PDB file of C-alpha atoms in Angstrom:
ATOM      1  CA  UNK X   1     136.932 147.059  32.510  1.00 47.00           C
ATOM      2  CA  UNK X   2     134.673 144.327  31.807  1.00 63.00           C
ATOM      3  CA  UNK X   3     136.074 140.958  32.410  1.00 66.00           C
ATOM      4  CA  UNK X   4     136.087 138.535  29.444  1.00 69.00           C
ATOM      5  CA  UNK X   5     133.317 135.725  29.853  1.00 76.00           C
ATOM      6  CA  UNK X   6     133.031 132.263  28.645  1.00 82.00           C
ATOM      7  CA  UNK X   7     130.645 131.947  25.959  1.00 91.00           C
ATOM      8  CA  UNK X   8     128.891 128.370  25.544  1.00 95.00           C
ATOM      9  CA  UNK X   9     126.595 127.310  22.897  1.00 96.00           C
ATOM     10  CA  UNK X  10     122.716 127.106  23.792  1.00 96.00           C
ATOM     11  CA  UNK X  11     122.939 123.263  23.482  1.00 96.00           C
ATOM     12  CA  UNK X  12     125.329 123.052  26.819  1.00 96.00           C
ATOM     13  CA  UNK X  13     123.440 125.722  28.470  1.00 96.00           C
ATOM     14  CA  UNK X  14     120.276 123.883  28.059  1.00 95.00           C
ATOM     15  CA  UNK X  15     121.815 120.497  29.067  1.00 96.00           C
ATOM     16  CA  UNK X  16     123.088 122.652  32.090  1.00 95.00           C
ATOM     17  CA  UNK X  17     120.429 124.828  32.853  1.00 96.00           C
ATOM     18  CA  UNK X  18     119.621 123.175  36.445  1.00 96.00           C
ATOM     19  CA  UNK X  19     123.211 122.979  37.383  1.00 95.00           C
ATOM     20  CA  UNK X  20     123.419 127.168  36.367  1.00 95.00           C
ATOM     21  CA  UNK X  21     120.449 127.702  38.364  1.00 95.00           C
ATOM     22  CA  UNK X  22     121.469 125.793  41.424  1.00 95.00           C
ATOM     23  CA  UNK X  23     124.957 127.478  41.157  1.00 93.00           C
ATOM     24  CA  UNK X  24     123.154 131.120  40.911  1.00 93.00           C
ATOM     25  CA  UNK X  25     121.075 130.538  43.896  1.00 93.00           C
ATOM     26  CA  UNK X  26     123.478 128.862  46.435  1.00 94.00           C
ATOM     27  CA  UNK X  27     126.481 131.491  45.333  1.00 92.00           C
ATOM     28  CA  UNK X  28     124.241 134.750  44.257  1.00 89.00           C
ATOM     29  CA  UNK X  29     126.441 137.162  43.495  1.00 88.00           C
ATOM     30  CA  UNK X  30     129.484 134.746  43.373  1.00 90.00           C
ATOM     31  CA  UNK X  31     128.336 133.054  40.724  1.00 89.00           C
ATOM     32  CA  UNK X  32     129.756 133.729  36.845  1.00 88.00           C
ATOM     33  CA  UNK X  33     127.287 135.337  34.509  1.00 92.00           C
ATOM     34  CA  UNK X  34     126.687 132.496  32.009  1.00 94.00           C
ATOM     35  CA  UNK X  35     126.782 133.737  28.358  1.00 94.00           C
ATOM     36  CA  UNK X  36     124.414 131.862  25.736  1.00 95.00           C
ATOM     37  CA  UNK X  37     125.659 131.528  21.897  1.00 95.00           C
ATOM     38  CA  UNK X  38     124.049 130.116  18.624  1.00 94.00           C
ATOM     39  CA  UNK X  39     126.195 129.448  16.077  1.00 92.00           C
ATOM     40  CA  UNK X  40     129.008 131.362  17.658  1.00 88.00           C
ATOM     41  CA  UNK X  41     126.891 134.243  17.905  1.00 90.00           C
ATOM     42  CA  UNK X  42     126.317 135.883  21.732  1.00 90.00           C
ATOM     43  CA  UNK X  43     122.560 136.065  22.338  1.00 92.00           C
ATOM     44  CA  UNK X  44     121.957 136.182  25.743  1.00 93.00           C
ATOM     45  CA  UNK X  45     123.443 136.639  29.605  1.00 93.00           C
ATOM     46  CA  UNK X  46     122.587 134.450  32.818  1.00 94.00           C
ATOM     47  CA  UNK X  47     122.958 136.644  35.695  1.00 92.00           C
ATOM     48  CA  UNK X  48     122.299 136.318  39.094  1.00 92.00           C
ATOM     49  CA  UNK X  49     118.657 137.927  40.149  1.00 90.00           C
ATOM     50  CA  UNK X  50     120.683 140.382  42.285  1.00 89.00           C
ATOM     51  CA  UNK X  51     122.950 141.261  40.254  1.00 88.00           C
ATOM     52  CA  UNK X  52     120.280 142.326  37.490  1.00 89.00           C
ATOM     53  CA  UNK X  53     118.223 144.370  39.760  1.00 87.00           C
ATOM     54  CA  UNK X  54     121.808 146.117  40.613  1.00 86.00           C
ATOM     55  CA  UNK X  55     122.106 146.587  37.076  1.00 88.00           C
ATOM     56  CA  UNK X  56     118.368 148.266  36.271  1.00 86.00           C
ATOM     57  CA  UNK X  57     118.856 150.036  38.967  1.00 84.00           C
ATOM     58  CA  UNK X  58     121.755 151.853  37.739  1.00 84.00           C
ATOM     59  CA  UNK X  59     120.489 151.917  34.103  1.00 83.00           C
ATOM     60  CA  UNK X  60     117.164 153.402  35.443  1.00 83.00           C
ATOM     61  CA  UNK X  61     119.691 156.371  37.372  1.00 83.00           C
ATOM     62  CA  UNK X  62     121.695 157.020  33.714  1.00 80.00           C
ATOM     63  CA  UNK X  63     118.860 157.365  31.649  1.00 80.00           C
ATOM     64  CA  UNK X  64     117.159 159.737  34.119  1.00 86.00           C
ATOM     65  CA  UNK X  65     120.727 161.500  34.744  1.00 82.00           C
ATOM     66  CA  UNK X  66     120.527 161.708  30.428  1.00 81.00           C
ATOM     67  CA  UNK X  67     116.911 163.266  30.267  1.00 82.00           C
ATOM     68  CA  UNK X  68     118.006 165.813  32.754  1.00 83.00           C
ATOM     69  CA  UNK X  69     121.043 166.653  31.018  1.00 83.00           C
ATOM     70  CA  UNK X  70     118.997 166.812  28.000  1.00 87.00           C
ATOM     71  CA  UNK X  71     116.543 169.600  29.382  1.00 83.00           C
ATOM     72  CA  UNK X  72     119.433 171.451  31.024  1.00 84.00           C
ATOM     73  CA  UNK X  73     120.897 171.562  27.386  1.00 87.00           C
ATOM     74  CA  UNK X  74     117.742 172.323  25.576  1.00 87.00           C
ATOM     75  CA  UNK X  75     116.807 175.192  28.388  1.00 86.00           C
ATOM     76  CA  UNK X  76     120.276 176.784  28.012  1.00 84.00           C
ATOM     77  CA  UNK X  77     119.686 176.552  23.911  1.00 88.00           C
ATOM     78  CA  UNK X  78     116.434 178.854  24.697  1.00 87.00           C
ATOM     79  CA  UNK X  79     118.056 181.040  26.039  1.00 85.00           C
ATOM     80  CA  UNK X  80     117.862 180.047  30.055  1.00 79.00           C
ATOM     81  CA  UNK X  81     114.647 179.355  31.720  1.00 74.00           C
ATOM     82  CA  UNK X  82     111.602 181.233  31.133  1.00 72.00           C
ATOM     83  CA  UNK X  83     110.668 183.255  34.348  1.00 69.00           C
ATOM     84  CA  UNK X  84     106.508 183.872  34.782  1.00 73.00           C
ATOM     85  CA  UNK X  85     105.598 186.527  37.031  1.00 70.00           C
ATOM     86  CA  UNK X  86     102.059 185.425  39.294  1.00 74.00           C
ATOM     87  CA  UNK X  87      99.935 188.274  37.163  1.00 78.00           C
ATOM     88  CA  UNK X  88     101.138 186.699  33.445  1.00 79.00           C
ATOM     89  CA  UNK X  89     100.111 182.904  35.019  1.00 77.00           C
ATOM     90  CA  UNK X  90      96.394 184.862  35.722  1.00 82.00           C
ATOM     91  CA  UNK X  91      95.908 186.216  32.807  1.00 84.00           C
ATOM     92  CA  UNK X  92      96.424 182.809  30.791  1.00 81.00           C
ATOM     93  CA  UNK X  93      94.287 181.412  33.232  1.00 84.00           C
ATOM     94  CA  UNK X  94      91.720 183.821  32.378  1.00 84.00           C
ATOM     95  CA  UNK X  95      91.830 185.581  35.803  1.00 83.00           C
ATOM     96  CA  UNK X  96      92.346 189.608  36.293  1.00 80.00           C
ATOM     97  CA  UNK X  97      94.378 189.715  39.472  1.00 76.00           C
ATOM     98  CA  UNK X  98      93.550 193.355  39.523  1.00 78.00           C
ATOM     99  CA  UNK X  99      89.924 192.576  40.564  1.00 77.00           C
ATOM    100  CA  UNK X 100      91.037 190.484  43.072  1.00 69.00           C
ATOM    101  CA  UNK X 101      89.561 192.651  46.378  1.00 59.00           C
ATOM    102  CA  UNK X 102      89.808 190.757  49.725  1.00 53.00           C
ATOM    103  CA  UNK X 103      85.817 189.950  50.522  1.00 49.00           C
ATOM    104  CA  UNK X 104      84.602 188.801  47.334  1.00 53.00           C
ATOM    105  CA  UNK X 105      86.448 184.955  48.448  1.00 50.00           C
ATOM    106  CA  UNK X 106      89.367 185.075  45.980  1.00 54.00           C
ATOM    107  CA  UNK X 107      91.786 186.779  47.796  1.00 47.00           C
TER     108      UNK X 107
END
């Protein structure tokens, strides 16, 4: 469970800016994620630089562990996976595997 997080309005945060930067990089990932507000509204998130690559990182892995489970859904919809034998990929390539003769330098 997330932990609840100050929010402060954009005009502290900009007054503050240096101090939130200094804090980030002399505690890294010690440091509070500062959360930026205009007119009470949430806008933004300060994190620390590690902490964000942490966090693409693992949005990056969902997203590709979603488009996986995606074509594993859509393949099993089809019907399973389509299985093409060597002489059916030949004949859409145009090729006649049946004239294939070892000397003629295709086989």
């Amino acid at each position: 469970m997330a932990r609840p997080m100050k929010i402060k309005p954009v005009e502290v945060v900009r007054d503050a800016l240096s101090d939130i930067v200094t804090e980030m990089r002399d505690r890294g990932l010690h440091s509070e994620p500062v959360a930026i507000s205009d007119g009470g509204r949430p806008l933004a998130v300060i994190i620390p630089w590690p902490l964000f690559s942490a966090l693409v990182d693992d949005v990056d892995t969902v997203l590709s562990a979603q488009a996986i489970r995606e074509r594993l859904d859509a393949t099993a919809a089809a019907g399973g996976p389509t299985l093409t034998t060597l002489e059916e990929l030949a004949a859409e390539a145009g090729v006649d595997v049946n004239k294939l003769v070892e000397g003629d330098g295709l086989a």
